[in-house]
mmCIF file of C-alpha atoms in Angstrom:
data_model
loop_
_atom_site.group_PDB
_atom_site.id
_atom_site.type_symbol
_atom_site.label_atom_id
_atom_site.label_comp_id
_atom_site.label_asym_id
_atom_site.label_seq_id
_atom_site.Cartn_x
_atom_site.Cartn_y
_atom_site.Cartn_z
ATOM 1 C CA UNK A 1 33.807 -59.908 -9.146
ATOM 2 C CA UNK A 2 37.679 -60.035 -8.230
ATOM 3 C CA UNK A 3 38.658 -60.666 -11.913
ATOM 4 C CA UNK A 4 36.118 -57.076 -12.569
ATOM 5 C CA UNK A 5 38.086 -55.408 -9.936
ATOM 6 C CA UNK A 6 41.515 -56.424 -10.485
ATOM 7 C CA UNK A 7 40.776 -55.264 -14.359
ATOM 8 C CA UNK A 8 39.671 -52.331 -13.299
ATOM 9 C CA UNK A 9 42.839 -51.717 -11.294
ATOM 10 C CA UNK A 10 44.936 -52.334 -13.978
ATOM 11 C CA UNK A 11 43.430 -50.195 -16.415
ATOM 12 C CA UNK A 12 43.503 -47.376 -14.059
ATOM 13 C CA UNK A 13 46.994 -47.761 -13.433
ATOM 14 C CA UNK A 14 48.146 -48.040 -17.331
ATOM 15 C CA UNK A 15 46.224 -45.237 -18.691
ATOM 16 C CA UNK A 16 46.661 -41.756 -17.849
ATOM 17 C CA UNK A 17 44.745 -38.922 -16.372
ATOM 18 C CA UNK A 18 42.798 -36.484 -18.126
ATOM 19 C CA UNK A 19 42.563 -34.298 -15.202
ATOM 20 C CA UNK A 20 45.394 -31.944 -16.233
ATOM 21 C CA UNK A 21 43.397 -30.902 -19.553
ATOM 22 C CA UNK A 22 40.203 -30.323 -17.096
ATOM 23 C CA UNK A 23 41.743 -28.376 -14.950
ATOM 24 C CA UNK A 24 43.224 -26.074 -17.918
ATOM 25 C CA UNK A 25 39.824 -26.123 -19.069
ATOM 26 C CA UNK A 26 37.957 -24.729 -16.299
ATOM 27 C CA UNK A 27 40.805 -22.312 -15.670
ATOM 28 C CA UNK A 28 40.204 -21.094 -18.727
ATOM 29 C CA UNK A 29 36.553 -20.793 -18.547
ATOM 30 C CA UNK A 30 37.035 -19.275 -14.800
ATOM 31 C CA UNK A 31 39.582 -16.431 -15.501
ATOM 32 C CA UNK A 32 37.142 -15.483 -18.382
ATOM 33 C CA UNK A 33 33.908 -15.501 -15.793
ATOM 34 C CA UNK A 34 35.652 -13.507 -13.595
ATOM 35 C CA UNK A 35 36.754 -10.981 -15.577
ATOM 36 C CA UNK A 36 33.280 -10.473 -17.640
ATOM 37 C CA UNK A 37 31.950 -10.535 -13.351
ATOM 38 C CA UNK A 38 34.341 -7.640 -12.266
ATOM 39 C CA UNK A 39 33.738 -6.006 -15.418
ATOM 40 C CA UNK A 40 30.040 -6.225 -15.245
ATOM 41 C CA UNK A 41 30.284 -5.390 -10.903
ATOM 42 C CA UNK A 42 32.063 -2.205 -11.842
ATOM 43 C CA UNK A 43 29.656 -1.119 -14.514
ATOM 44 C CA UNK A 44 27.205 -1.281 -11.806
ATOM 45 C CA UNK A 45 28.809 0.844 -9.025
ATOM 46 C CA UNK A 46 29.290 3.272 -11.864
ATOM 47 C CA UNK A 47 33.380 2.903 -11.869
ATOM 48 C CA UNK A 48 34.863 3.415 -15.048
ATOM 49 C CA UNK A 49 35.872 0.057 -16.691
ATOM 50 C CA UNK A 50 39.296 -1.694 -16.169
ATOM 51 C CA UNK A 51 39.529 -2.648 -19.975
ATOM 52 C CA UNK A 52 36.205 -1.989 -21.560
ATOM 53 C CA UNK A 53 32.454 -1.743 -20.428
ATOM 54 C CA UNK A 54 30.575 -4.821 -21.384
ATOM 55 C CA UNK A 55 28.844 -3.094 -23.983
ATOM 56 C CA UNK A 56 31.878 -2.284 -25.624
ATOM 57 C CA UNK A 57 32.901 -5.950 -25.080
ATOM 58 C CA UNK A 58 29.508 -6.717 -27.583
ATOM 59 C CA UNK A 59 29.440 -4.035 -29.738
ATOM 60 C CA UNK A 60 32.997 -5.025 -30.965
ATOM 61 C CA UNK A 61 32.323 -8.883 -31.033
ATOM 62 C CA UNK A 62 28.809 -7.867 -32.970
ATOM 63 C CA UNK A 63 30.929 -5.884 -35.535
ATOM 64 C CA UNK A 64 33.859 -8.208 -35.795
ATOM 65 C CA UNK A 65 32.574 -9.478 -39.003
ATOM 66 C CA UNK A 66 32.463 -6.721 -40.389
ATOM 67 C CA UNK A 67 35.375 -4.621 -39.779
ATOM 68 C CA UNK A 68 37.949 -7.562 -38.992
ATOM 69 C CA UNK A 69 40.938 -8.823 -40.735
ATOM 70 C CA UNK A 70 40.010 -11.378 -42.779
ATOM 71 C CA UNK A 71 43.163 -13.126 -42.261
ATOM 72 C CA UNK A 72 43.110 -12.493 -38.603
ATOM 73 C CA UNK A 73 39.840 -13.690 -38.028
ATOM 74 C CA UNK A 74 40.585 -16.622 -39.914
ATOM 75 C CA UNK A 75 43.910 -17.450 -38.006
ATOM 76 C CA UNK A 76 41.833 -17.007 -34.801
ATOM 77 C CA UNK A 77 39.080 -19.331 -35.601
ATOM 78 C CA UNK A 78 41.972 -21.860 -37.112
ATOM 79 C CA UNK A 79 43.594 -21.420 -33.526
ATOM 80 C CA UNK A 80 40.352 -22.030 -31.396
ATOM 81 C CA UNK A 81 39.390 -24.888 -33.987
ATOM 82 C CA UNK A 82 42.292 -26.636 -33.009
ATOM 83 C CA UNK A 83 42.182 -26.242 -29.248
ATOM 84 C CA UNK A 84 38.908 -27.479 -29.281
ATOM 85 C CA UNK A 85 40.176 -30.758 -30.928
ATOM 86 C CA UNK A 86 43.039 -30.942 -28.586
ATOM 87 C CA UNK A 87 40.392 -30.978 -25.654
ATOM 88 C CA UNK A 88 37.995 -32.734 -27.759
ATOM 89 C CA UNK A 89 40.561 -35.553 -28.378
ATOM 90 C CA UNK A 90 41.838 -35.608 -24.416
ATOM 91 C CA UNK A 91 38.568 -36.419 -23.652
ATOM 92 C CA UNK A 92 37.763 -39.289 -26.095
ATOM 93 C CA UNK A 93 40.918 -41.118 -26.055
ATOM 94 C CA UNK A 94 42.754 -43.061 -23.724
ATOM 95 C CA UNK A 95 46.212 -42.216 -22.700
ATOM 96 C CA UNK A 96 48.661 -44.194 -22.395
ATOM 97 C CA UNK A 97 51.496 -44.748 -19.295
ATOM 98 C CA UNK A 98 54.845 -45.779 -19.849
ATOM 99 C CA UNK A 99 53.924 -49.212 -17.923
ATOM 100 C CA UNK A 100 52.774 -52.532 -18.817
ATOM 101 C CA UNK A 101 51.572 -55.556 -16.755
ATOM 102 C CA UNK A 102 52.620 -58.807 -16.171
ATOM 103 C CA UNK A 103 49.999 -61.209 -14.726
ATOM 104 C CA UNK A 104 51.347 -63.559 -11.914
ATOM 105 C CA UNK A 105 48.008 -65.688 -11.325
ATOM 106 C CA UNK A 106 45.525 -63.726 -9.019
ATOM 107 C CA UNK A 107 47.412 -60.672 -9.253
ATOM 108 C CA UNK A 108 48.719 -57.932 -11.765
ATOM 109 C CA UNK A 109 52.147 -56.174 -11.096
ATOM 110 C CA UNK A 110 52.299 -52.882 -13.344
ATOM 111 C CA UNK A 111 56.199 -52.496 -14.426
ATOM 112 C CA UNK A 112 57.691 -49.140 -15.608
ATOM 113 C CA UNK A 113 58.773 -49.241 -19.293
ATOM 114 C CA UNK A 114 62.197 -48.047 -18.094
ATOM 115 C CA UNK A 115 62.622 -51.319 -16.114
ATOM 116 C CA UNK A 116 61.593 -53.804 -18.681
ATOM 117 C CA UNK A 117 63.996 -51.597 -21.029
ATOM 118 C CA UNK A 118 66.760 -52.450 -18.299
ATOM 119 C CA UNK A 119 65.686 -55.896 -18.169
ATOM 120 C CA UNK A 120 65.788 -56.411 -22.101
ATOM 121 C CA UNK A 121 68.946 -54.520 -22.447
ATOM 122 C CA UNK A 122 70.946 -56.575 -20.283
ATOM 123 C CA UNK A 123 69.715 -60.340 -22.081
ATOM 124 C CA UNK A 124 70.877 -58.354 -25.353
ATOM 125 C CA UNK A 125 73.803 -57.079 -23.740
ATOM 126 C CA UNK A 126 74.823 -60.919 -22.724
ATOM 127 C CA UNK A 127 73.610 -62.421 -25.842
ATOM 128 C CA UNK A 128 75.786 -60.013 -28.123
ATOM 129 C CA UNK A 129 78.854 -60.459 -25.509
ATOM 130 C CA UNK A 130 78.672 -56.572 -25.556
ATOM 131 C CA UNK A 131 79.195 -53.938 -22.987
ATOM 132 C CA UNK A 132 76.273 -51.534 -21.517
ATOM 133 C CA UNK A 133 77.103 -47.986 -23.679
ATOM 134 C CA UNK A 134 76.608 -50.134 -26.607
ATOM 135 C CA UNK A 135 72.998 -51.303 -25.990
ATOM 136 C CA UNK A 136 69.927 -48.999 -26.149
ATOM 137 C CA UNK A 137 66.385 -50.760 -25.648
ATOM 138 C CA UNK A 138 63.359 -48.462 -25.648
ATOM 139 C CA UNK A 139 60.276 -49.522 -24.809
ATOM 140 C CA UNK A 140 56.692 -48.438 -25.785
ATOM 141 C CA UNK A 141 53.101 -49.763 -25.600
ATOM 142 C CA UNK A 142 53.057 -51.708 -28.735
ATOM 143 C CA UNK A 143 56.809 -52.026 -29.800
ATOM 144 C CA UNK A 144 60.334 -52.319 -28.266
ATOM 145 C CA UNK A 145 63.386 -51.146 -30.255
ATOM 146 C CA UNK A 146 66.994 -52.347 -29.638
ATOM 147 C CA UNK A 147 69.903 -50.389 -30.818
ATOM 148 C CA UNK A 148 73.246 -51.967 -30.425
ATOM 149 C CA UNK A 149 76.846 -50.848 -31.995
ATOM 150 C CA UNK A 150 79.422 -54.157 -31.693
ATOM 151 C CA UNK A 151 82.827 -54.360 -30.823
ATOM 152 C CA UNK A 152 84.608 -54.592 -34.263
ATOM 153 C CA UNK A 153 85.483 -57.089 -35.425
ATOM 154 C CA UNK A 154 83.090 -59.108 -33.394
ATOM 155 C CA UNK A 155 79.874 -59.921 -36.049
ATOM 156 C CA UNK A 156 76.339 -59.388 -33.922
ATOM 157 C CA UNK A 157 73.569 -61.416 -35.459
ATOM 158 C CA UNK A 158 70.597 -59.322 -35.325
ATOM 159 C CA UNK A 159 68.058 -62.608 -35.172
ATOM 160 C CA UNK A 160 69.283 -63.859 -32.606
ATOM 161 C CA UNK A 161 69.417 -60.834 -29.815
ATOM 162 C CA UNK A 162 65.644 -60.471 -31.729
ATOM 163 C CA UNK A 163 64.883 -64.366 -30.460
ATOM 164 C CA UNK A 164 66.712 -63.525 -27.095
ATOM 165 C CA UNK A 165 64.805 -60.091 -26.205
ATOM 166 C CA UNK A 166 60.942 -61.890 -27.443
ATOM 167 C CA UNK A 167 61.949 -64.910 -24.912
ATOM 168 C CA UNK A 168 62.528 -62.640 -22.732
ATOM 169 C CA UNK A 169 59.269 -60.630 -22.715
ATOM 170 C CA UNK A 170 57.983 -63.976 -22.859
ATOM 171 C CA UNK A 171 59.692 -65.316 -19.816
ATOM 172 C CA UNK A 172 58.821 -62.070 -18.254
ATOM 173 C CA UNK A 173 54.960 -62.155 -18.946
ATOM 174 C CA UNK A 174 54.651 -58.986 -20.004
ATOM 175 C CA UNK A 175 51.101 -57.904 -21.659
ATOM 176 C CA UNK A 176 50.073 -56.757 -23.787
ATOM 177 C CA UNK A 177 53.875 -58.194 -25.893
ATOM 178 C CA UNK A 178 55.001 -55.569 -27.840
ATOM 179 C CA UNK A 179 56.472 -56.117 -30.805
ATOM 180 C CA UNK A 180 60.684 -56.681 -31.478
ATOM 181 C CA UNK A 181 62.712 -54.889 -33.796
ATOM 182 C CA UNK A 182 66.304 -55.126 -33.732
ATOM 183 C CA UNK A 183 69.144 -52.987 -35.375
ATOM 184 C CA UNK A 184 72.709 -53.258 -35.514
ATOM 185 C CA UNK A 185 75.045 -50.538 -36.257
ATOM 186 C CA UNK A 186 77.431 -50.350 -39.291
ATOM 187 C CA UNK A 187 80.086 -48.992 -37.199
ATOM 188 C CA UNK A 188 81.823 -50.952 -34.475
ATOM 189 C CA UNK A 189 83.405 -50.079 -31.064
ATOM 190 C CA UNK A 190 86.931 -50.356 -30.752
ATOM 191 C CA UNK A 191 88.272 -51.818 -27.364
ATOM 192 C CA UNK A 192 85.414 -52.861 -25.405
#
């Protein structure tokens, strides 16, 4: 039951909301109610309308095959087709944080990408004998990506800060391990 739990916890904490799509959602649909309501409430206290009178509303939508743009129509229907996959797709799929997890026995820490890019930087800082502007790690679910420009003169060997950056994540337990590329720039640094 704790191992349920903690998994639980974890997964909550590495995957994103979909709440902000939701709430555009039913703003959406809400602003569109309420109009088509004050519309409707107007009609029947025999104000004129604010826009149009809800019959005009159908009559047009009824004859919008017919007398539209064909081009128009078809932009508009591309347009809604795609916000419907946008929402369609929020709703399916899992997002992702910028976090991972290391597992320390019973528990699950959940680090910031930004800190295990800090971490990883500095162990391929040291191991290149480099200084900090001339290291960039970034860090994503599946893959971390090291960038480093060497002092010239001063040959980097791109396996090694590789080996150096996995035993790190290794060291560091860090799951799921993303995978390592390293690249070194043509150009040096001068005077660092």
């Amino acid at each position: 039951m704790i191992e349920k739990e903690r998994n639980r916890l974890r997964e909550r904490e590495l995957t994103s909301s979909r709440a902000p799509a939701s709430v555009v959602a039913a703003v959406l649909v809400v602003c569109v109610c309420l109009y088509a309501l004050f519309e409707v409430a107007l009609k029947a206290l025999g104000q004129p309308a604010l826009l149009a009178a809800p019959e005009t509303w159908w009559a047009a939508i009824e004859n919008l095959p017919k007398t539209g743009d064909p081009t128009l129509l078809l932009t508009g229907g591309v347009l809604l087709l795609l916000l419907g996959i946008v929402f369609l797709l929020q709703g399916l799929l899992r997002g992702r944080r910028a976090r991972h997890a290391i597992a320390l026995g019973e528990s699950v820490l959940i680090v910031d990408d930004q800190v295990i890019a800090a971490s990883l930087a500095r162990r391929a800082r040291t191991e290149a004998g480099v200084a900090r502007e001339q290291v960039l790690v970034v860090v994503s679910h599946a893959r971390v990506e090291v960038q480093l420009r060497p002092t010239s003169g001063m040959p980097v060997d791109a396996d090694q800060i590789r080996a150096a950056v996995e035993d790190e994540l290794r060291t560091n337990l860090i799951t799921p391990v993303p995978s390592v590329s390293v690249r070194v720039a043509e150009t040096g640094v001068i005077g660092q």
